[in-house]
Each structure stands twice: as C-alpha cells, then as structure tokens.
Short mmCIF file of C-alpha atoms in Angstrom, two decimals:
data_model
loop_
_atom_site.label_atom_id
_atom_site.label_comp_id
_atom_site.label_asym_id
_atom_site.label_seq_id
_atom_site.Cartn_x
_atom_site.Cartn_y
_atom_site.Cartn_z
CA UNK A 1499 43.75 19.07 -71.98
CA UNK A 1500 44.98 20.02 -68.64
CA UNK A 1501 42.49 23.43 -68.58
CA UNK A 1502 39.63 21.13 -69.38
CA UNK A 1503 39.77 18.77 -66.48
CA UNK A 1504 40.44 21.51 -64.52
CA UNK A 1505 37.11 23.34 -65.30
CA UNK A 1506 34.90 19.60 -65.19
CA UNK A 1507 36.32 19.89 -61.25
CA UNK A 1508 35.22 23.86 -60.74
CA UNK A 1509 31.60 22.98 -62.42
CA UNK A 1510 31.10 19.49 -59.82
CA UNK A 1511 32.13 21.70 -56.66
CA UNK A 1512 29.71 24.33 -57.76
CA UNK A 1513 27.21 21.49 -58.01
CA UNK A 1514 27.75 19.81 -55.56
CA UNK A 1515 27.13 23.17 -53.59
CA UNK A 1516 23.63 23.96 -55.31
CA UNK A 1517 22.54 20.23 -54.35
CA UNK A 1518 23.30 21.26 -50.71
CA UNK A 1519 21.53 24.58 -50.41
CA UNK A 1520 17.91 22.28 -51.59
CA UNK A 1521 18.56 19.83 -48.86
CA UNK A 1522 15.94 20.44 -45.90
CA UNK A 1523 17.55 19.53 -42.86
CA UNK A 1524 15.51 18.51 -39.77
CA UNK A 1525 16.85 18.60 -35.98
CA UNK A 1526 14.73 16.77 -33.92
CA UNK A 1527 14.13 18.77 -30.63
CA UNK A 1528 12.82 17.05 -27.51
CA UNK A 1529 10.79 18.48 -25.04
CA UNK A 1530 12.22 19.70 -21.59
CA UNK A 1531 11.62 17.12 -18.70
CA UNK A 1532 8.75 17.92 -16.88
CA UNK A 1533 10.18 16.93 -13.65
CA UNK A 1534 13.66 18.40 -12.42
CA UNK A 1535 15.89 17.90 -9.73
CA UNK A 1536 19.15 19.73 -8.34
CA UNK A 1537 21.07 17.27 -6.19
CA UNK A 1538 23.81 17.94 -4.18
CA UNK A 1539 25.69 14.89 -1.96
CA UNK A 1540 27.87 15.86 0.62
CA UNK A 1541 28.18 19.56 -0.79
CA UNK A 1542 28.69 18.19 -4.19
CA UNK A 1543 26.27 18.60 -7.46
CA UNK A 1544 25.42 15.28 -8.20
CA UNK A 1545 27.06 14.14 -12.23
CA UNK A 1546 25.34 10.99 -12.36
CA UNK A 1547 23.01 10.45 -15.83
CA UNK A 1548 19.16 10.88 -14.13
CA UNK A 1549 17.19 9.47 -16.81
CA UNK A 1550 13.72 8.71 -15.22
CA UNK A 1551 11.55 10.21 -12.86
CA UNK A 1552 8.10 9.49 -11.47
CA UNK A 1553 5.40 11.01 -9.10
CA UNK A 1554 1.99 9.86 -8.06
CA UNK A 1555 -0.33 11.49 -5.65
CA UNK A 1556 -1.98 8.25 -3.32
CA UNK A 1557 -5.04 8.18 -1.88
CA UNK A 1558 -5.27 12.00 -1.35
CA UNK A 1559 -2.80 11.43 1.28
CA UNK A 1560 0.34 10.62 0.11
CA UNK A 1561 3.32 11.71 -2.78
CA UNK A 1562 5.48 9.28 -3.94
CA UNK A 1563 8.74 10.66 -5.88
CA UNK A 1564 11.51 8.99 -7.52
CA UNK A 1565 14.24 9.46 -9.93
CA UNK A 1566 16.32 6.83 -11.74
CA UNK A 1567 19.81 6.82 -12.81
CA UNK A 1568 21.84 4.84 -15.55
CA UNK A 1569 25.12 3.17 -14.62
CA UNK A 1570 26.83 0.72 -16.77
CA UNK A 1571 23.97 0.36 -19.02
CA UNK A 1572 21.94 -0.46 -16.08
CA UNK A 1573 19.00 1.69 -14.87
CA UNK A 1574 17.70 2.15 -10.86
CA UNK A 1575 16.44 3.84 -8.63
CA UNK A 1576 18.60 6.47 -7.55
CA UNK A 1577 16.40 8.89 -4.93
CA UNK A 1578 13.05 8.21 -3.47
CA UNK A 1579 11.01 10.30 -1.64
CA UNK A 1580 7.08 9.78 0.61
CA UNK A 1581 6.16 12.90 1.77
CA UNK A 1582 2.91 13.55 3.08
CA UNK A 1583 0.23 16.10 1.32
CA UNK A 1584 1.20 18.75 3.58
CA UNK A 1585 4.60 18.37 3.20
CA UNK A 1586 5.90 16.22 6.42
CA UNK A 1587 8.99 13.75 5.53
CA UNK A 1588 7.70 10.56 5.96
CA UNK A 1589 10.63 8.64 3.98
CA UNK A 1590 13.20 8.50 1.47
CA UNK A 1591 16.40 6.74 0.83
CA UNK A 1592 19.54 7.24 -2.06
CA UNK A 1593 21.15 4.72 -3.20
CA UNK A 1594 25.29 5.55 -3.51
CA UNK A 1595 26.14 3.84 -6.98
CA UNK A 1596 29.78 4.67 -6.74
CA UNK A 1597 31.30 1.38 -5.19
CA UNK A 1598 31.30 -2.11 -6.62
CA UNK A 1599 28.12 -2.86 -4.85
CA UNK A 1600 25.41 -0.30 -3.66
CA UNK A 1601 24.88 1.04 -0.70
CA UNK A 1602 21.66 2.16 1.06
CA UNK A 1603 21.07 5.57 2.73
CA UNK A 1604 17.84 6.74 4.25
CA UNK A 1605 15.87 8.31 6.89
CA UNK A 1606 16.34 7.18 10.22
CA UNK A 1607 13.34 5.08 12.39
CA UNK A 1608 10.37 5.93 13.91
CA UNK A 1609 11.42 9.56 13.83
CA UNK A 1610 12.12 11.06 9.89
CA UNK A 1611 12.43 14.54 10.43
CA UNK A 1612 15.17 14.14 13.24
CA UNK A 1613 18.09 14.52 10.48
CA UNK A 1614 15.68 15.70 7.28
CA UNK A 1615 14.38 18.70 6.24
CA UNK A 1616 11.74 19.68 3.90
CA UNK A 1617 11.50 23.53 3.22
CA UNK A 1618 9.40 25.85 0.89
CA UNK A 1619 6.75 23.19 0.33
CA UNK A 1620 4.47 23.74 -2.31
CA UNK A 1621 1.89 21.39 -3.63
CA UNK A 1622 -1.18 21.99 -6.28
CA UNK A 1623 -3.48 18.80 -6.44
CA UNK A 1624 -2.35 17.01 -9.69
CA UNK A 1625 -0.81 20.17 -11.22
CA UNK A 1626 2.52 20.94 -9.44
CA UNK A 1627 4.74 20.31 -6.52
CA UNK A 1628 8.10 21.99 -5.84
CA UNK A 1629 10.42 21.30 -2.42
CA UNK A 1630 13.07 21.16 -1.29
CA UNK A 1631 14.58 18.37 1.09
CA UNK A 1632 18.16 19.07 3.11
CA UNK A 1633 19.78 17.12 5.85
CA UNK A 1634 20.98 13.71 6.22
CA UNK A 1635 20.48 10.31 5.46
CA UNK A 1636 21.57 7.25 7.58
CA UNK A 1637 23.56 4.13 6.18
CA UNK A 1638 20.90 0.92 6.67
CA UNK A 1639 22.35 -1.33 8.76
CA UNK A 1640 21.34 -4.57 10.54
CA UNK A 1641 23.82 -4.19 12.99
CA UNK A 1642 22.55 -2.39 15.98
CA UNK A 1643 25.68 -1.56 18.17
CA UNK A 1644 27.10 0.16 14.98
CA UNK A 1645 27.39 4.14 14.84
CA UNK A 1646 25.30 4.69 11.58
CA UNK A 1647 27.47 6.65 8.36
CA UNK A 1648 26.12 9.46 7.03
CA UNK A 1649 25.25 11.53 4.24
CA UNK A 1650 24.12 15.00 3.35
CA UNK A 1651 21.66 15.47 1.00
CA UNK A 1652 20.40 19.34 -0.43
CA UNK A 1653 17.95 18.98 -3.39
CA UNK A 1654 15.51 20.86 -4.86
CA UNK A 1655 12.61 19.39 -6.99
CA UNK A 1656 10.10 20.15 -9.39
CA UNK A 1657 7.39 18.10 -10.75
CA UNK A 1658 5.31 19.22 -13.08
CA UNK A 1659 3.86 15.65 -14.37
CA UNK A 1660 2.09 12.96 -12.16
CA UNK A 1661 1.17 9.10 -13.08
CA UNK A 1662 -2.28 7.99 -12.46
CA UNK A 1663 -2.66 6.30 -8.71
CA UNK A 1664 -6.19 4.58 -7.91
CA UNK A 1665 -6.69 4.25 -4.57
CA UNK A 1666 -7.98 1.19 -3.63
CA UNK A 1667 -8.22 0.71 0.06
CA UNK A 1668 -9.34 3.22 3.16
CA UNK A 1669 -7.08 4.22 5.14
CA UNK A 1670 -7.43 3.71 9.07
CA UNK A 1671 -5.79 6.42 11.15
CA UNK A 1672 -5.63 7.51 14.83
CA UNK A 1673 -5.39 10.80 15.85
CA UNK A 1674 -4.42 11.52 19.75
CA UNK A 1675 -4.53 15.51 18.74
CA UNK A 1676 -3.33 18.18 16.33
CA UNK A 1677 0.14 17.09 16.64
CA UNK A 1678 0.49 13.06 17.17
CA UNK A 1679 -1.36 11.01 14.26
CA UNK A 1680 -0.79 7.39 13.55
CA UNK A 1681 -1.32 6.43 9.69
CA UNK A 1682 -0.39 2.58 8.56
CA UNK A 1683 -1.64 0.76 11.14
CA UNK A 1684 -0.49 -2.89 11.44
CA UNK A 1685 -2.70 -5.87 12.45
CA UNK A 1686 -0.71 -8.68 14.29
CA UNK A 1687 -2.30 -12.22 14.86
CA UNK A 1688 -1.73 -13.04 18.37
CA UNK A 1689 -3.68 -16.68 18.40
CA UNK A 1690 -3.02 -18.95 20.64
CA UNK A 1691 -5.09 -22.38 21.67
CA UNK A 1692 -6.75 -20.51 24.51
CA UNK A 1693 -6.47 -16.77 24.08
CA UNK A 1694 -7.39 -16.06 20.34
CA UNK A 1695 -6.94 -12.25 19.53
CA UNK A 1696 -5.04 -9.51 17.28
CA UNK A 1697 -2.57 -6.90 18.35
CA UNK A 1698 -2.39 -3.28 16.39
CA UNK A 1699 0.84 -1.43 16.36
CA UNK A 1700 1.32 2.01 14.65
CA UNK A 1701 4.53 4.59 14.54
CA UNK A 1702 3.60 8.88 14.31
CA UNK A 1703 5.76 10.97 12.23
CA UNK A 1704 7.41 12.21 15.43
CA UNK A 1705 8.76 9.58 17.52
CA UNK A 1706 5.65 7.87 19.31
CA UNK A 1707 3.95 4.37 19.21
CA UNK A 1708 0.55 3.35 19.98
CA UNK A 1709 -0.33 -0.38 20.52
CA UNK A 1710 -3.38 -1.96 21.21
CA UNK A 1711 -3.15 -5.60 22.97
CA UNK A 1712 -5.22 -8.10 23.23
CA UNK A 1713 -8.14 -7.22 21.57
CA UNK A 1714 -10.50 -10.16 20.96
CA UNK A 1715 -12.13 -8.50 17.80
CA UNK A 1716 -10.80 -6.18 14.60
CA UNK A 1717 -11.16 -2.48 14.68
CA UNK A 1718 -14.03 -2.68 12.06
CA UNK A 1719 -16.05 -4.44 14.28
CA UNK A 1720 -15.63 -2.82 17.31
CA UNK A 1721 -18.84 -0.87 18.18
CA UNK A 1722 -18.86 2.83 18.43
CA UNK A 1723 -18.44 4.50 21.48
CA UNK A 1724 -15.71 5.48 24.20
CA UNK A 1725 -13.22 2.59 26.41
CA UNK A 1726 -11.36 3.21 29.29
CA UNK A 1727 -7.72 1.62 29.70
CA UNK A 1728 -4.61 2.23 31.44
CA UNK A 1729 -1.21 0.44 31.54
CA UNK A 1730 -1.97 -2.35 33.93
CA UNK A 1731 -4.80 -3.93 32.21
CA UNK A 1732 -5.34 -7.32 32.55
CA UNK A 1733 -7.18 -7.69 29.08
CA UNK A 1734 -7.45 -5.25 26.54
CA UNK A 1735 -4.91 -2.50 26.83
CA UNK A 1736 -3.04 0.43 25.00
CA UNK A 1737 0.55 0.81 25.32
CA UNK A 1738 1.90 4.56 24.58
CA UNK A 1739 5.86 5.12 23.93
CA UNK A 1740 7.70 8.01 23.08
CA UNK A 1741 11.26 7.44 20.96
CA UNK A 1742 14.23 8.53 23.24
CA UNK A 1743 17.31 6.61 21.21
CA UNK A 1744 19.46 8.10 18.86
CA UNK A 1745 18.49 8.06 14.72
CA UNK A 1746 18.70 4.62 13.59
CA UNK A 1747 18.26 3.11 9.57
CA UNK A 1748 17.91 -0.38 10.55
CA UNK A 1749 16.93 -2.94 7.97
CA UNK A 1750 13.92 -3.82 9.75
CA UNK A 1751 12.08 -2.39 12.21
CA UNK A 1752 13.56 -3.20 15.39
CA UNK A 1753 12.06 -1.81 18.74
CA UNK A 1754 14.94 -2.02 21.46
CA UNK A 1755 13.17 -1.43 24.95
CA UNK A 1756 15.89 1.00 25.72
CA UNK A 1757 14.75 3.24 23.03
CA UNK A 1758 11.51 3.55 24.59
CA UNK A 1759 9.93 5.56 26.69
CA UNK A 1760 6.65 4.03 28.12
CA UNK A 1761 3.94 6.15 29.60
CA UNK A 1762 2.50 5.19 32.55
CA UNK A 1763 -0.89 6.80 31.56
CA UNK A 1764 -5.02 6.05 31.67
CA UNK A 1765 -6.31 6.40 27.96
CA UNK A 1766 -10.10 7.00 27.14
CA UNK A 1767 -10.28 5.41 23.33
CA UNK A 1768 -13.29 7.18 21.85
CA UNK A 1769 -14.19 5.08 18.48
CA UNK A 1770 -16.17 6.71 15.90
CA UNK A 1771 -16.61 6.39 12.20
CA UNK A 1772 -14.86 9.14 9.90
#
C-alpha cells in the first residue's frame, strides 16, 4: 500500500511538470522613454522617481521642457526649462522636494545666463533636441536684502518626442542689433483724467531694458517710419538701462534703481513692419 501512494505522487509531479512546459508565458516589455535626462544636484546624480516629461516647440521661437517627479504618491513638476531656438537660456527653475515643504530654485533676473550654462546645443525642428545645461540656480525669494542660496545643477537631456503647440498670437520684438533683442513686450495702462496713454517695458536676454513712456497710441497703430528721442523728453520718450546688480530670483519682478544703469543717450526708433 505504501509503494502505491508513493508512485500516485511521482506520476502528479511529472504532470504537473508537462502542464508547465505548454504554458505560454508573456512579459510585457515597454518601450524606452523617448525623452531622457541625467541630473546631477550639487555634484550628486539625482535618485528621485522622474516619471513624466514634456516638450513643445512655440511659435517657432521658443522650447519649453519639463520633467515630473513622484513623491508620496504625488506627482510635480520637478525641472523646467525655456530655452530659445538657438539655444540661449531664457529660464528654468527645480523644485527641491526633499524638505517638508518645497522650495524654489531658478535662474536669476533680468540676466539668465549670468550663473547658467547651456553647452553642445543641438536642435532639429520637431525631430530632436539634445543639451546640456550646467551652473546654478538661485533660491526665489521676496526678500531683497537677503544673499540668495544656491544650487548647482549639471544635466544632460534628450528629447526625442514633442507635444503639439499652435501658435496663436504674433510675437512683437525689438531688435537694437545683433546682440540686444527684446522679446515679451509688456503693455502698461498709464491713464489718468488728463494724460491718457500706455507705457511698454521689455527685458533682453543679457541684462538690458527698454521702455517706452508716454505714448498716446499702441505700437500697432503707430505709423511707419523713423522718431527721434532722447532722455529728457518732455512727451514721448525711451528709457535704456543696463543691469549692474548682483543675480537676483525674486518672486516678482522687482526693478531697484540701484540695479540700474541708465543711459543718458539720443535714440532714433525706426518702426517698420516684419
């Protein structure tokens, strides 16, 4: 009785064996992520889970990057980058997840590529783009007497996969020559009950500021042609500064006299359609 059960046990192993060895198995394989990053904070590879990542290409002017991280079940942004289609920083800020609350690092004011680097720049329309971005990244702060903290930053990215971006504005720009252009021009309602009139105010990429006072009319509707102004006008006038403080990441713009430099200067504005 005892050899019997003993062979019923060999035969179900054996069975159970040949069942096995007819089972198709299936490992589902994702793809690769299309868009990679190699991120290093203050000398150290970055161990966070990066779980999203986005890029668009705006108004054939623009790229827009970002990457998302997960942290107690919660995802966010992590990095963000604007760079311009020729590769000039025009932005970005990381958000440092390891404290109870976050905290806010980014490039400084009126002046990016002061502390931030972009090297090997590489950009096919739609297709691919590949940097890399090193330097450092200011604390935002609202108080301006404090020494901003810092952080270094080395990454190197690769995006190989773009969202779809419809443009749906035109851009106004000013361009004093090959190396000071003003992009994002701001239009600021100066009304009052007896001078009515609009103010434009613009930042460059390197540290200057154009502003146009008192103008009784918008851009669009000024007519064509070429105006003569200096400092000490009366009426209409442009205002050219050059940034001379040190890099600042304050909340808001803030434009401290003392970290101006104002040209004393006679500007011929020559306005003509693109």
């Amino acid at each position: 009785m005892k050899k019997i059960l003993c062979l019923i046990s060999v035969l179900l192993v054996l069975a159970c064996a040949n069942d096995d060895d007819d089972v198709d198995v299936e490992i589902a394989l994702s793809d690769p992520p299309k868009n990679k990053i190699i991120l290093l904070i203050d000398g150290t590879e970055f161990s966070e889970n990066i779980v999203n990542s986005s890029a668009f290409y705006s108004c054939n002017e623009s790229l827009s990057i970002s990457f998302s991280s997960k942290k107690n079940g919660v995802t966010s942004e992590l990095l963000s980058i604007v760079l311009t289609k020729d590769g000039q920083i025009k932005y970005a800020h990381f958000v440092d997840k390891s404290f109870n609350y976050n905290k806010t690092y980014r490039t400084a004011d009126f002046f990016p590529s002061t502390t931030l680097n972009i090297e090997d720049f590489e950009f096919k329309e739609e297709e691919t783009l590949m940097f890399k971005i090193n330097g450092t990244l200011l604390e935002e702060t609202d108080n301006y007497l404090k020494t901003p903290k810092e952080l270094q930053i080395n990454a190197q990215i690769e995006i190989n996969e773009f969202g779809k971006s419809i443009c749906s504005y035109n851009k106004d720009f000013i361009r004093l020559n090959d190396n000071i252009y003003f992009t994002d021009i701001s239009k600021i309602s100066q009304n009052t009950s007896t001078n009515p009139s609009v103010r434009y105010n613009s930042n460059s990429l390197n540290g200057f500021n154009i502003s146009f006072k008192n103008f009784n009319t918008s851009f669009k509707d000024i007519p064509i042609g070429s105006y003569n102004f200096n400092t000490n006008s009366v009426e209409e006038k442009i205002e050219f500064r050059k940034y001379i403080g040190i890099p600042k990441a304050f909340s808001t713009y803030i434009y401290l006299p003392s970290d101006w430099r104002l040209y004393e200067s006679q500007v011929i504005f020559r306005l003509r359609k693109k």
